[in-house]
mmCIF file of C-alpha atoms in Angstrom:
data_model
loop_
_atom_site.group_PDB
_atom_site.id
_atom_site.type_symbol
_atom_site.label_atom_id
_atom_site.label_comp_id
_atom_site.label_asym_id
_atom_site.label_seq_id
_atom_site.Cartn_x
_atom_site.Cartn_y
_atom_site.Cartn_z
ATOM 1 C CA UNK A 1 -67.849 -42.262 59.340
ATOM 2 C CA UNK A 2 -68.985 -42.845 62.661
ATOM 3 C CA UNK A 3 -66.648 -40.773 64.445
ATOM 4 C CA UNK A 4 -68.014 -37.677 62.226
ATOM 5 C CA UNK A 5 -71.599 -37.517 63.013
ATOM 6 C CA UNK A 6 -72.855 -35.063 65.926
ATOM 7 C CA UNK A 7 -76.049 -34.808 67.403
ATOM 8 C CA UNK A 8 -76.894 -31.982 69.398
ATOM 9 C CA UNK A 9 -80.340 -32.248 71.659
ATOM 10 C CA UNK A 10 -82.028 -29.082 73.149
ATOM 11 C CA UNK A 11 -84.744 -29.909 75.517
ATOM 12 C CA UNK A 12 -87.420 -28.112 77.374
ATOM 13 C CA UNK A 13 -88.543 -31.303 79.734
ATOM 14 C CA UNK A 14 -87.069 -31.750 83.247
ATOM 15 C CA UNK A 15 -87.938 -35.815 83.536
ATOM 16 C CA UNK A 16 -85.308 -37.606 83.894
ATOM 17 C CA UNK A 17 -86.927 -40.777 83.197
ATOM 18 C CA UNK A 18 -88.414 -39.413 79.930
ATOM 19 C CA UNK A 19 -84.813 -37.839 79.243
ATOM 20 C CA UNK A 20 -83.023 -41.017 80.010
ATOM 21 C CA UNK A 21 -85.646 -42.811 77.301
ATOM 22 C CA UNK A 22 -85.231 -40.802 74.870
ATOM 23 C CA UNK A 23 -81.161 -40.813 75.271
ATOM 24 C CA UNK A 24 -81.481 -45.038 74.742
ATOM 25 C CA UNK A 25 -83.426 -44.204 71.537
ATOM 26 C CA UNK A 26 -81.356 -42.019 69.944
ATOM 27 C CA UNK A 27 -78.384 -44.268 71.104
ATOM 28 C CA UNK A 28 -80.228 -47.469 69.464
ATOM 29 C CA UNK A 29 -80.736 -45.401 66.357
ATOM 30 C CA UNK A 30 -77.413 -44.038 66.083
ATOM 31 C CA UNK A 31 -74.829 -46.178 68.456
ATOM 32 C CA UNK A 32 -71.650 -44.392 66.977
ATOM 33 C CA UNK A 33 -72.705 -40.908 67.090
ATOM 34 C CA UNK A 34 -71.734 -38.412 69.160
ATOM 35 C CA UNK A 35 -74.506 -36.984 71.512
ATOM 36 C CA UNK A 36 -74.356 -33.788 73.432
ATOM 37 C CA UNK A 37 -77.671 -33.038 75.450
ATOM 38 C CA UNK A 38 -78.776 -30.113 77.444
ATOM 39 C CA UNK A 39 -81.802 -29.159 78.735
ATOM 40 C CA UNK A 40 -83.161 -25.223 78.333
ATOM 41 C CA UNK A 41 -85.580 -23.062 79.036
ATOM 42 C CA UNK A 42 -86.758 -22.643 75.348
ATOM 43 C CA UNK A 43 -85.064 -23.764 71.463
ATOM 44 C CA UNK A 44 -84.269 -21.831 68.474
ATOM 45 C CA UNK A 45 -85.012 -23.415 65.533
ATOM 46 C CA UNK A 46 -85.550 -22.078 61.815
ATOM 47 C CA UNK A 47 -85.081 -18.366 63.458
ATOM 48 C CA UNK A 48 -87.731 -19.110 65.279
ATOM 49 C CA UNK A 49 -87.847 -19.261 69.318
ATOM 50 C CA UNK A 50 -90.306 -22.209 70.606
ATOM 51 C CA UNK A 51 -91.191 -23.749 74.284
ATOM 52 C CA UNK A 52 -91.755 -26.297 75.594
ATOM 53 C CA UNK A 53 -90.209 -28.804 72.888
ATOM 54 C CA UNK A 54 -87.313 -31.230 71.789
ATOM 55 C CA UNK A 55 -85.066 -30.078 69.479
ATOM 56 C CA UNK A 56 -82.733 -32.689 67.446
ATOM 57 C CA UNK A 57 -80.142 -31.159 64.789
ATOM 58 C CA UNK A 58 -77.482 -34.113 63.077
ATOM 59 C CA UNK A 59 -74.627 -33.007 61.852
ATOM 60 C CA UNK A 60 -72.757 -35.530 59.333
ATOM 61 C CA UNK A 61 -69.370 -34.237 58.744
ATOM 62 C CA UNK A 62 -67.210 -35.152 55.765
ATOM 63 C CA UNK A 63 -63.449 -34.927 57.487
ATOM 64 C CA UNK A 64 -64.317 -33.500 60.743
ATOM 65 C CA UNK A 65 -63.432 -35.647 63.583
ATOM 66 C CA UNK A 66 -66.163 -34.950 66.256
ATOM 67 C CA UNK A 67 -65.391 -35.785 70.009
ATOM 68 C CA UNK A 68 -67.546 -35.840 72.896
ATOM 69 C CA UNK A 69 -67.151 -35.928 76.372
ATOM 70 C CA UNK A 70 -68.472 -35.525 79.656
ATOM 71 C CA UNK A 71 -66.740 -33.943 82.741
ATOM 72 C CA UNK A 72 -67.563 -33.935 86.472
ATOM 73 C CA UNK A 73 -67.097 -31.047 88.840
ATOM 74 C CA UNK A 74 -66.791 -33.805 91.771
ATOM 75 C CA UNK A 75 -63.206 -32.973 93.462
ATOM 76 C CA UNK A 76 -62.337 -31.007 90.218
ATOM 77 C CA UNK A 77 -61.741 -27.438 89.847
ATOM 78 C CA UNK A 78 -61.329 -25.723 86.429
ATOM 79 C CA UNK A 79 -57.410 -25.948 85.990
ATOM 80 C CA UNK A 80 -58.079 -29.681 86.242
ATOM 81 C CA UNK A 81 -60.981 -29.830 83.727
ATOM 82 C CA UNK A 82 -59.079 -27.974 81.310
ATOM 83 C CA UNK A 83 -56.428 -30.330 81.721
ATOM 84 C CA UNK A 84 -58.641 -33.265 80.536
ATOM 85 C CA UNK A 85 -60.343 -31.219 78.030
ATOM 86 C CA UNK A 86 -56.886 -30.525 76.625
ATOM 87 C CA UNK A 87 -55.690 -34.176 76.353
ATOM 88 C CA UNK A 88 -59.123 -35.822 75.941
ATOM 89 C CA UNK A 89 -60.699 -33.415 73.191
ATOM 90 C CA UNK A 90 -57.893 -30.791 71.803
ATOM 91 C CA UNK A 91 -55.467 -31.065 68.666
ATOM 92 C CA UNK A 92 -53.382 -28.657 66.752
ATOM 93 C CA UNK A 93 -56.398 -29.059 64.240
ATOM 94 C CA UNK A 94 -59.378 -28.408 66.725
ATOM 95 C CA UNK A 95 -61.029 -25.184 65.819
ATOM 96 C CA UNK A 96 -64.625 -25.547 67.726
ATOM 97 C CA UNK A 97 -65.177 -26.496 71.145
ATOM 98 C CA UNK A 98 -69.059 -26.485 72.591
ATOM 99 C CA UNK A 99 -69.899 -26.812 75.736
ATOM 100 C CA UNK A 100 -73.166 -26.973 77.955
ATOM 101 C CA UNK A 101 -72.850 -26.550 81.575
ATOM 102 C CA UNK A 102 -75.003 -26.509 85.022
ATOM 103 C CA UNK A 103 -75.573 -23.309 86.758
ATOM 104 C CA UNK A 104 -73.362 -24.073 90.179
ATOM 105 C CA UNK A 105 -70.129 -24.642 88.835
ATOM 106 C CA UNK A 106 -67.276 -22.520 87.346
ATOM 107 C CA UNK A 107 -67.539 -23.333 83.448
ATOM 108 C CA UNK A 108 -66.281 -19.288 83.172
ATOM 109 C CA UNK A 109 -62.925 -20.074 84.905
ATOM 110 C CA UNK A 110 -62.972 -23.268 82.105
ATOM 111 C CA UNK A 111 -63.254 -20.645 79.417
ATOM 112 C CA UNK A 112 -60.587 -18.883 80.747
ATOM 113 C CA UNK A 113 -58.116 -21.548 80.460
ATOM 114 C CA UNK A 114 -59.666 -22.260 77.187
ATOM 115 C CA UNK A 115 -58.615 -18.943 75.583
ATOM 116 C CA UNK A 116 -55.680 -18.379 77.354
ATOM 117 C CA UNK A 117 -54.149 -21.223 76.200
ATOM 118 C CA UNK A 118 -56.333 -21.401 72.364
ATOM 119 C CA UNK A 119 -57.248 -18.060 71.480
ATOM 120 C CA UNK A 120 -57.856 -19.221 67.880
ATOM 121 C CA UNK A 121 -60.088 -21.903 69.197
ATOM 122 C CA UNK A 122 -63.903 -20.964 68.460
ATOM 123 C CA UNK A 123 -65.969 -21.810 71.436
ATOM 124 C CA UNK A 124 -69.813 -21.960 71.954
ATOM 125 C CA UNK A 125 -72.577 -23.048 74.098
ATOM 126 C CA UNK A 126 -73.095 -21.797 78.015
ATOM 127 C CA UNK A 127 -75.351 -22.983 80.852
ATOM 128 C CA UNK A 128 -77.818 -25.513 80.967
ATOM 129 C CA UNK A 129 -81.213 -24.089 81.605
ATOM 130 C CA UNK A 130 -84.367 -25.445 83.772
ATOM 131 C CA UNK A 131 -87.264 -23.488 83.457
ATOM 132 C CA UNK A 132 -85.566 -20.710 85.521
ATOM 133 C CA UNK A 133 -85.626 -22.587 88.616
ATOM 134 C CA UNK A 134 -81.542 -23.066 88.905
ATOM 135 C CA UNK A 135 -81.294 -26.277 90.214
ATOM 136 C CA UNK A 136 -81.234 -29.082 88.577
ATOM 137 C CA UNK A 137 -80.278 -28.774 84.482
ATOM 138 C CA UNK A 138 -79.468 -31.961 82.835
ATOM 139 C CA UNK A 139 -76.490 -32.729 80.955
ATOM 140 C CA UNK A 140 -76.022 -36.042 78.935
ATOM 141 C CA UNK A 141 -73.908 -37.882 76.492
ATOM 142 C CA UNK A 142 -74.634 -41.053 74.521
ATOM 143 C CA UNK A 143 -73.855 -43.009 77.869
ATOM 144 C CA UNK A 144 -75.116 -40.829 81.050
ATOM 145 C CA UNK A 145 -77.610 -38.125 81.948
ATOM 146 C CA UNK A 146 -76.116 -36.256 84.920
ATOM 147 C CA UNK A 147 -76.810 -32.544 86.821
ATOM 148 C CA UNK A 148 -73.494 -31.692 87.710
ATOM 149 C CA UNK A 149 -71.059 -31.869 84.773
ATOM 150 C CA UNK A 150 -69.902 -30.459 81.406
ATOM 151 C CA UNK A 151 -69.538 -31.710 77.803
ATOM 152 C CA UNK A 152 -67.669 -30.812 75.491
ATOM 153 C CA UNK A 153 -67.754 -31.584 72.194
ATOM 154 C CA UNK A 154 -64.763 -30.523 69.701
ATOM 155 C CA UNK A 155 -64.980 -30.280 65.406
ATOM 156 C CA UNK A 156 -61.290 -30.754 64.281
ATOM 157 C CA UNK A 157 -59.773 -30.316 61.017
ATOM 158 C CA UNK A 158 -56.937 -28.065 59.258
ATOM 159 C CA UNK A 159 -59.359 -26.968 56.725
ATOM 160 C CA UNK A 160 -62.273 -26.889 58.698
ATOM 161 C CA UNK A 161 -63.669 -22.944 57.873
ATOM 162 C CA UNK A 162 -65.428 -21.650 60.847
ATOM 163 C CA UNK A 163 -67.632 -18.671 60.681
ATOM 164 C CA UNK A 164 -69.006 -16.708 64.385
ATOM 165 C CA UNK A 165 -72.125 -14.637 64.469
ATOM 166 C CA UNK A 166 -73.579 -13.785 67.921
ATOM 167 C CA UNK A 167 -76.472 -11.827 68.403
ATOM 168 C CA UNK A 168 -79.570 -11.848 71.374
ATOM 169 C CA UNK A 169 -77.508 -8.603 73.158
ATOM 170 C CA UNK A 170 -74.963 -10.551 74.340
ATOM 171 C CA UNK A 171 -71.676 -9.468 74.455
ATOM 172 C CA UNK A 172 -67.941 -10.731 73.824
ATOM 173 C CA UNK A 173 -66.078 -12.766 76.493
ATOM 174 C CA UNK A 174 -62.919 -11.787 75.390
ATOM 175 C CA UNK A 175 -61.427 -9.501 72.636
#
Protein backbone atom coordinates (compact mmCIF):
# COMPACT_ATOMS: atom_id res chain seq x y z
CA UNK A 1 0.00 0.00 0.00
CA UNK A 2 2.55 2.34 0.83
CA UNK A 3 4.50 2.17 -2.18
CA UNK A 4 1.15 3.27 -4.17
CA UNK A 5 0.27 6.53 -2.72
CA UNK A 6 1.57 9.87 -4.50
CA UNK A 7 1.42 13.21 -3.36
CA UNK A 8 2.00 15.91 -5.61
CA UNK A 9 2.57 19.65 -3.93
CA UNK A 10 2.26 22.88 -6.06
CA UNK A 11 3.39 25.89 -4.23
CA UNK A 12 3.36 29.58 -4.72
CA UNK A 13 5.80 30.47 -1.52
CA UNK A 14 9.58 30.91 -2.01
CA UNK A 15 10.59 30.24 1.98
CA UNK A 16 12.50 27.70 2.35
CA UNK A 17 12.10 27.45 5.94
CA UNK A 18 8.27 27.48 5.61
CA UNK A 19 8.77 24.90 2.61
CA UNK A 20 11.07 22.71 4.57
CA UNK A 21 8.12 22.74 7.52
CA UNK A 22 5.64 21.94 5.70
CA UNK A 23 7.71 18.95 3.82
CA UNK A 24 8.29 17.38 7.75
CA UNK A 25 4.47 17.60 8.10
CA UNK A 26 3.36 15.98 5.31
CA UNK A 27 6.25 13.41 5.88
CA UNK A 28 4.94 12.85 9.66
CA UNK A 29 1.47 12.45 8.24
CA UNK A 30 2.26 10.22 5.53
CA UNK A 31 5.99 8.60 6.11
CA UNK A 32 5.57 6.02 3.16
CA UNK A 33 4.26 8.19 0.54
CA UNK A 34 5.76 9.39 -2.24
CA UNK A 35 6.22 13.26 -2.39
CA UNK A 36 7.06 15.29 -5.41
CA UNK A 37 7.19 19.17 -4.68
CA UNK A 38 7.63 22.11 -6.89
CA UNK A 39 7.20 25.48 -6.44
CA UNK A 40 5.19 27.79 -9.29
CA UNK A 41 4.17 30.83 -10.14
CA UNK A 42 0.37 30.06 -9.75
CA UNK A 43 -1.95 26.37 -9.29
CA UNK A 44 -4.73 24.96 -11.19
CA UNK A 45 -7.14 23.48 -9.26
CA UNK A 46 -10.95 22.53 -9.98
CA UNK A 47 -10.36 24.35 -13.59
CA UNK A 48 -9.70 27.07 -11.83
CA UNK A 49 -6.22 29.13 -11.89
CA UNK A 50 -5.34 30.61 -8.23
CA UNK A 51 -2.11 32.59 -6.68
CA UNK A 52 -0.51 32.75 -4.24
CA UNK A 53 -1.50 29.26 -2.56
CA UNK A 54 -0.55 25.54 -1.66
CA UNK A 55 -1.91 23.05 -3.57
CA UNK A 56 -1.96 19.24 -2.19
CA UNK A 57 -3.58 16.44 -4.57
CA UNK A 58 -3.11 12.42 -3.06
CA UNK A 59 -3.26 9.97 -5.27
CA UNK A 60 -3.95 6.32 -3.73
CA UNK A 61 -3.38 3.85 -6.39
CA UNK A 62 -4.78 0.32 -6.39
CA UNK A 63 -1.77 -1.67 -8.41
CA UNK A 64 0.28 1.17 -9.48
CA UNK A 65 3.70 1.11 -8.15
CA UNK A 66 4.65 4.85 -7.68
CA UNK A 67 8.45 5.82 -7.52
CA UNK A 68 10.04 8.93 -6.66
CA UNK A 69 13.23 10.34 -6.98
CA UNK A 70 15.40 13.17 -6.93
CA UNK A 71 18.35 13.94 -9.32
CA UNK A 72 21.22 16.46 -9.17
CA UNK A 73 22.66 18.35 -12.09
CA UNK A 74 26.08 18.57 -9.96
CA UNK A 75 28.83 16.92 -12.44
CA UNK A 76 25.85 15.33 -14.39
CA UNK A 77 24.80 15.99 -17.80
CA UNK A 78 21.55 14.59 -19.31
CA UNK A 79 22.89 11.22 -20.87
CA UNK A 80 23.86 10.49 -17.27
CA UNK A 81 20.50 11.45 -15.66
CA UNK A 82 18.71 9.43 -18.02
CA UNK A 83 20.84 6.69 -17.17
CA UNK A 84 19.69 6.75 -13.48
CA UNK A 85 16.24 7.58 -14.37
CA UNK A 86 16.30 4.42 -16.48
CA UNK A 87 17.58 2.00 -13.77
CA UNK A 88 16.23 3.88 -10.71
CA UNK A 89 12.52 4.62 -11.96
CA UNK A 90 11.79 2.69 -15.49
CA UNK A 91 10.18 -0.88 -16.16
CA UNK A 92 8.75 -2.59 -19.13
CA UNK A 93 5.42 -1.64 -17.25
CA UNK A 94 6.12 2.18 -16.61
CA UNK A 95 3.74 4.20 -18.67
CA UNK A 96 3.97 7.84 -16.82
CA UNK A 97 6.95 9.64 -15.93
CA UNK A 98 6.55 13.41 -14.26
CA UNK A 99 9.00 15.53 -13.77
CA UNK A 100 9.57 19.14 -12.27
CA UNK A 101 12.71 20.86 -13.01
CA UNK A 102 14.76 24.29 -12.28
CA UNK A 103 15.14 26.79 -14.96
CA UNK A 104 19.23 26.49 -15.50
CA UNK A 105 19.60 23.08 -16.39
CA UNK A 106 18.93 20.88 -19.49
CA UNK A 107 15.69 18.83 -18.41
CA UNK A 108 14.86 19.20 -22.56
CA UNK A 109 17.99 17.15 -23.50
CA UNK A 110 16.44 14.61 -20.47
CA UNK A 111 13.28 14.44 -22.51
CA UNK A 112 15.06 13.67 -25.37
CA UNK A 113 16.60 10.61 -24.12
CA UNK A 114 13.32 9.92 -22.58
CA UNK A 115 11.46 9.52 -25.90
CA UNK A 116 14.07 8.32 -27.85
CA UNK A 117 14.51 5.49 -25.96
CA UNK A 118 10.33 5.21 -24.57
CA UNK A 119 8.26 6.71 -27.06
CA UNK A 120 5.21 4.95 -25.53
CA UNK A 121 6.15 6.37 -22.21
CA UNK A 122 3.64 9.33 -21.26
CA UNK A 123 5.57 12.13 -19.75
CA UNK A 124 4.43 15.35 -17.89
CA UNK A 125 5.41 18.18 -15.79
CA UNK A 126 8.22 21.02 -16.90
CA UNK A 127 10.04 23.77 -14.99
CA UNK A 128 9.80 24.83 -11.63
CA UNK A 129 8.52 28.33 -11.38
CA UNK A 130 9.43 31.38 -8.87
CA UNK A 131 7.39 34.21 -9.26
CA UNK A 132 9.12 34.94 -12.63
CA UNK A 133 12.28 35.85 -11.13
CA UNK A 134 14.39 32.63 -12.58
CA UNK A 135 16.52 31.91 -9.93
CA UNK A 136 15.91 30.01 -7.36
CA UNK A 137 12.69 27.31 -7.83
CA UNK A 138 12.50 24.68 -5.27
CA UNK A 139 12.35 21.12 -5.83
CA UNK A 140 11.72 18.52 -2.98
CA UNK A 141 11.02 14.97 -2.16
CA UNK A 142 9.89 13.38 1.10
CA UNK A 143 13.65 13.73 2.28
CA UNK A 144 15.26 17.11 0.73
CA UNK A 145 14.23 20.51 -0.59
CA UNK A 146 16.91 21.52 -3.11
CA UNK A 147 17.22 24.39 -6.21
CA UNK A 148 19.16 22.55 -8.53
CA UNK A 149 17.70 19.11 -9.31
CA UNK A 150 14.90 17.03 -10.88
CA UNK A 151 12.29 14.48 -9.72
CA UNK A 152 10.84 12.18 -11.23
CA UNK A 153 8.17 10.31 -10.30
CA UNK A 154 6.99 7.11 -12.46
CA UNK A 155 3.13 5.21 -12.31
CA UNK A 156 3.85 1.59 -13.51
CA UNK A 157 1.56 -1.08 -14.39
CA UNK A 158 0.61 -3.35 -17.58
CA UNK A 159 -2.90 -2.32 -17.29
CA UNK A 160 -2.45 0.98 -16.15
CA UNK A 161 -4.85 3.11 -18.97
CA UNK A 162 -3.38 6.45 -19.49
CA UNK A 163 -5.29 9.19 -21.12
CA UNK A 164 -3.22 12.85 -22.46
CA UNK A 165 -5.04 16.09 -22.88
CA UNK A 166 -2.91 19.28 -23.18
CA UNK A 167 -4.26 22.51 -23.62
CA UNK A 168 -3.00 26.41 -22.37
CA UNK A 169 -1.49 26.89 -26.30
CA UNK A 170 1.15 24.78 -25.81
CA UNK A 171 2.34 22.66 -28.28
CA UNK A 172 3.72 18.96 -28.82
CA UNK A 173 7.38 18.09 -28.03
CA UNK A 174 7.49 15.42 -30.28
CA UNK A 175 5.11 13.71 -32.82
Amino acid sequence: FSKNIFIQVFSWNLNKFDLDDLRRELVEIFPYANISWTTTDWEIIWWKVTKNQIIISISIFENTLVKTKMYSFKNSNSLSIFKKIQKDLITSDTKVLILFSDWLNDIEGVLWYIYKNYPNIHVSGWKSWDNYNFINPYIFDKDKISNSWIIITSLSNKDLQVYTNYNFSWTKIWK
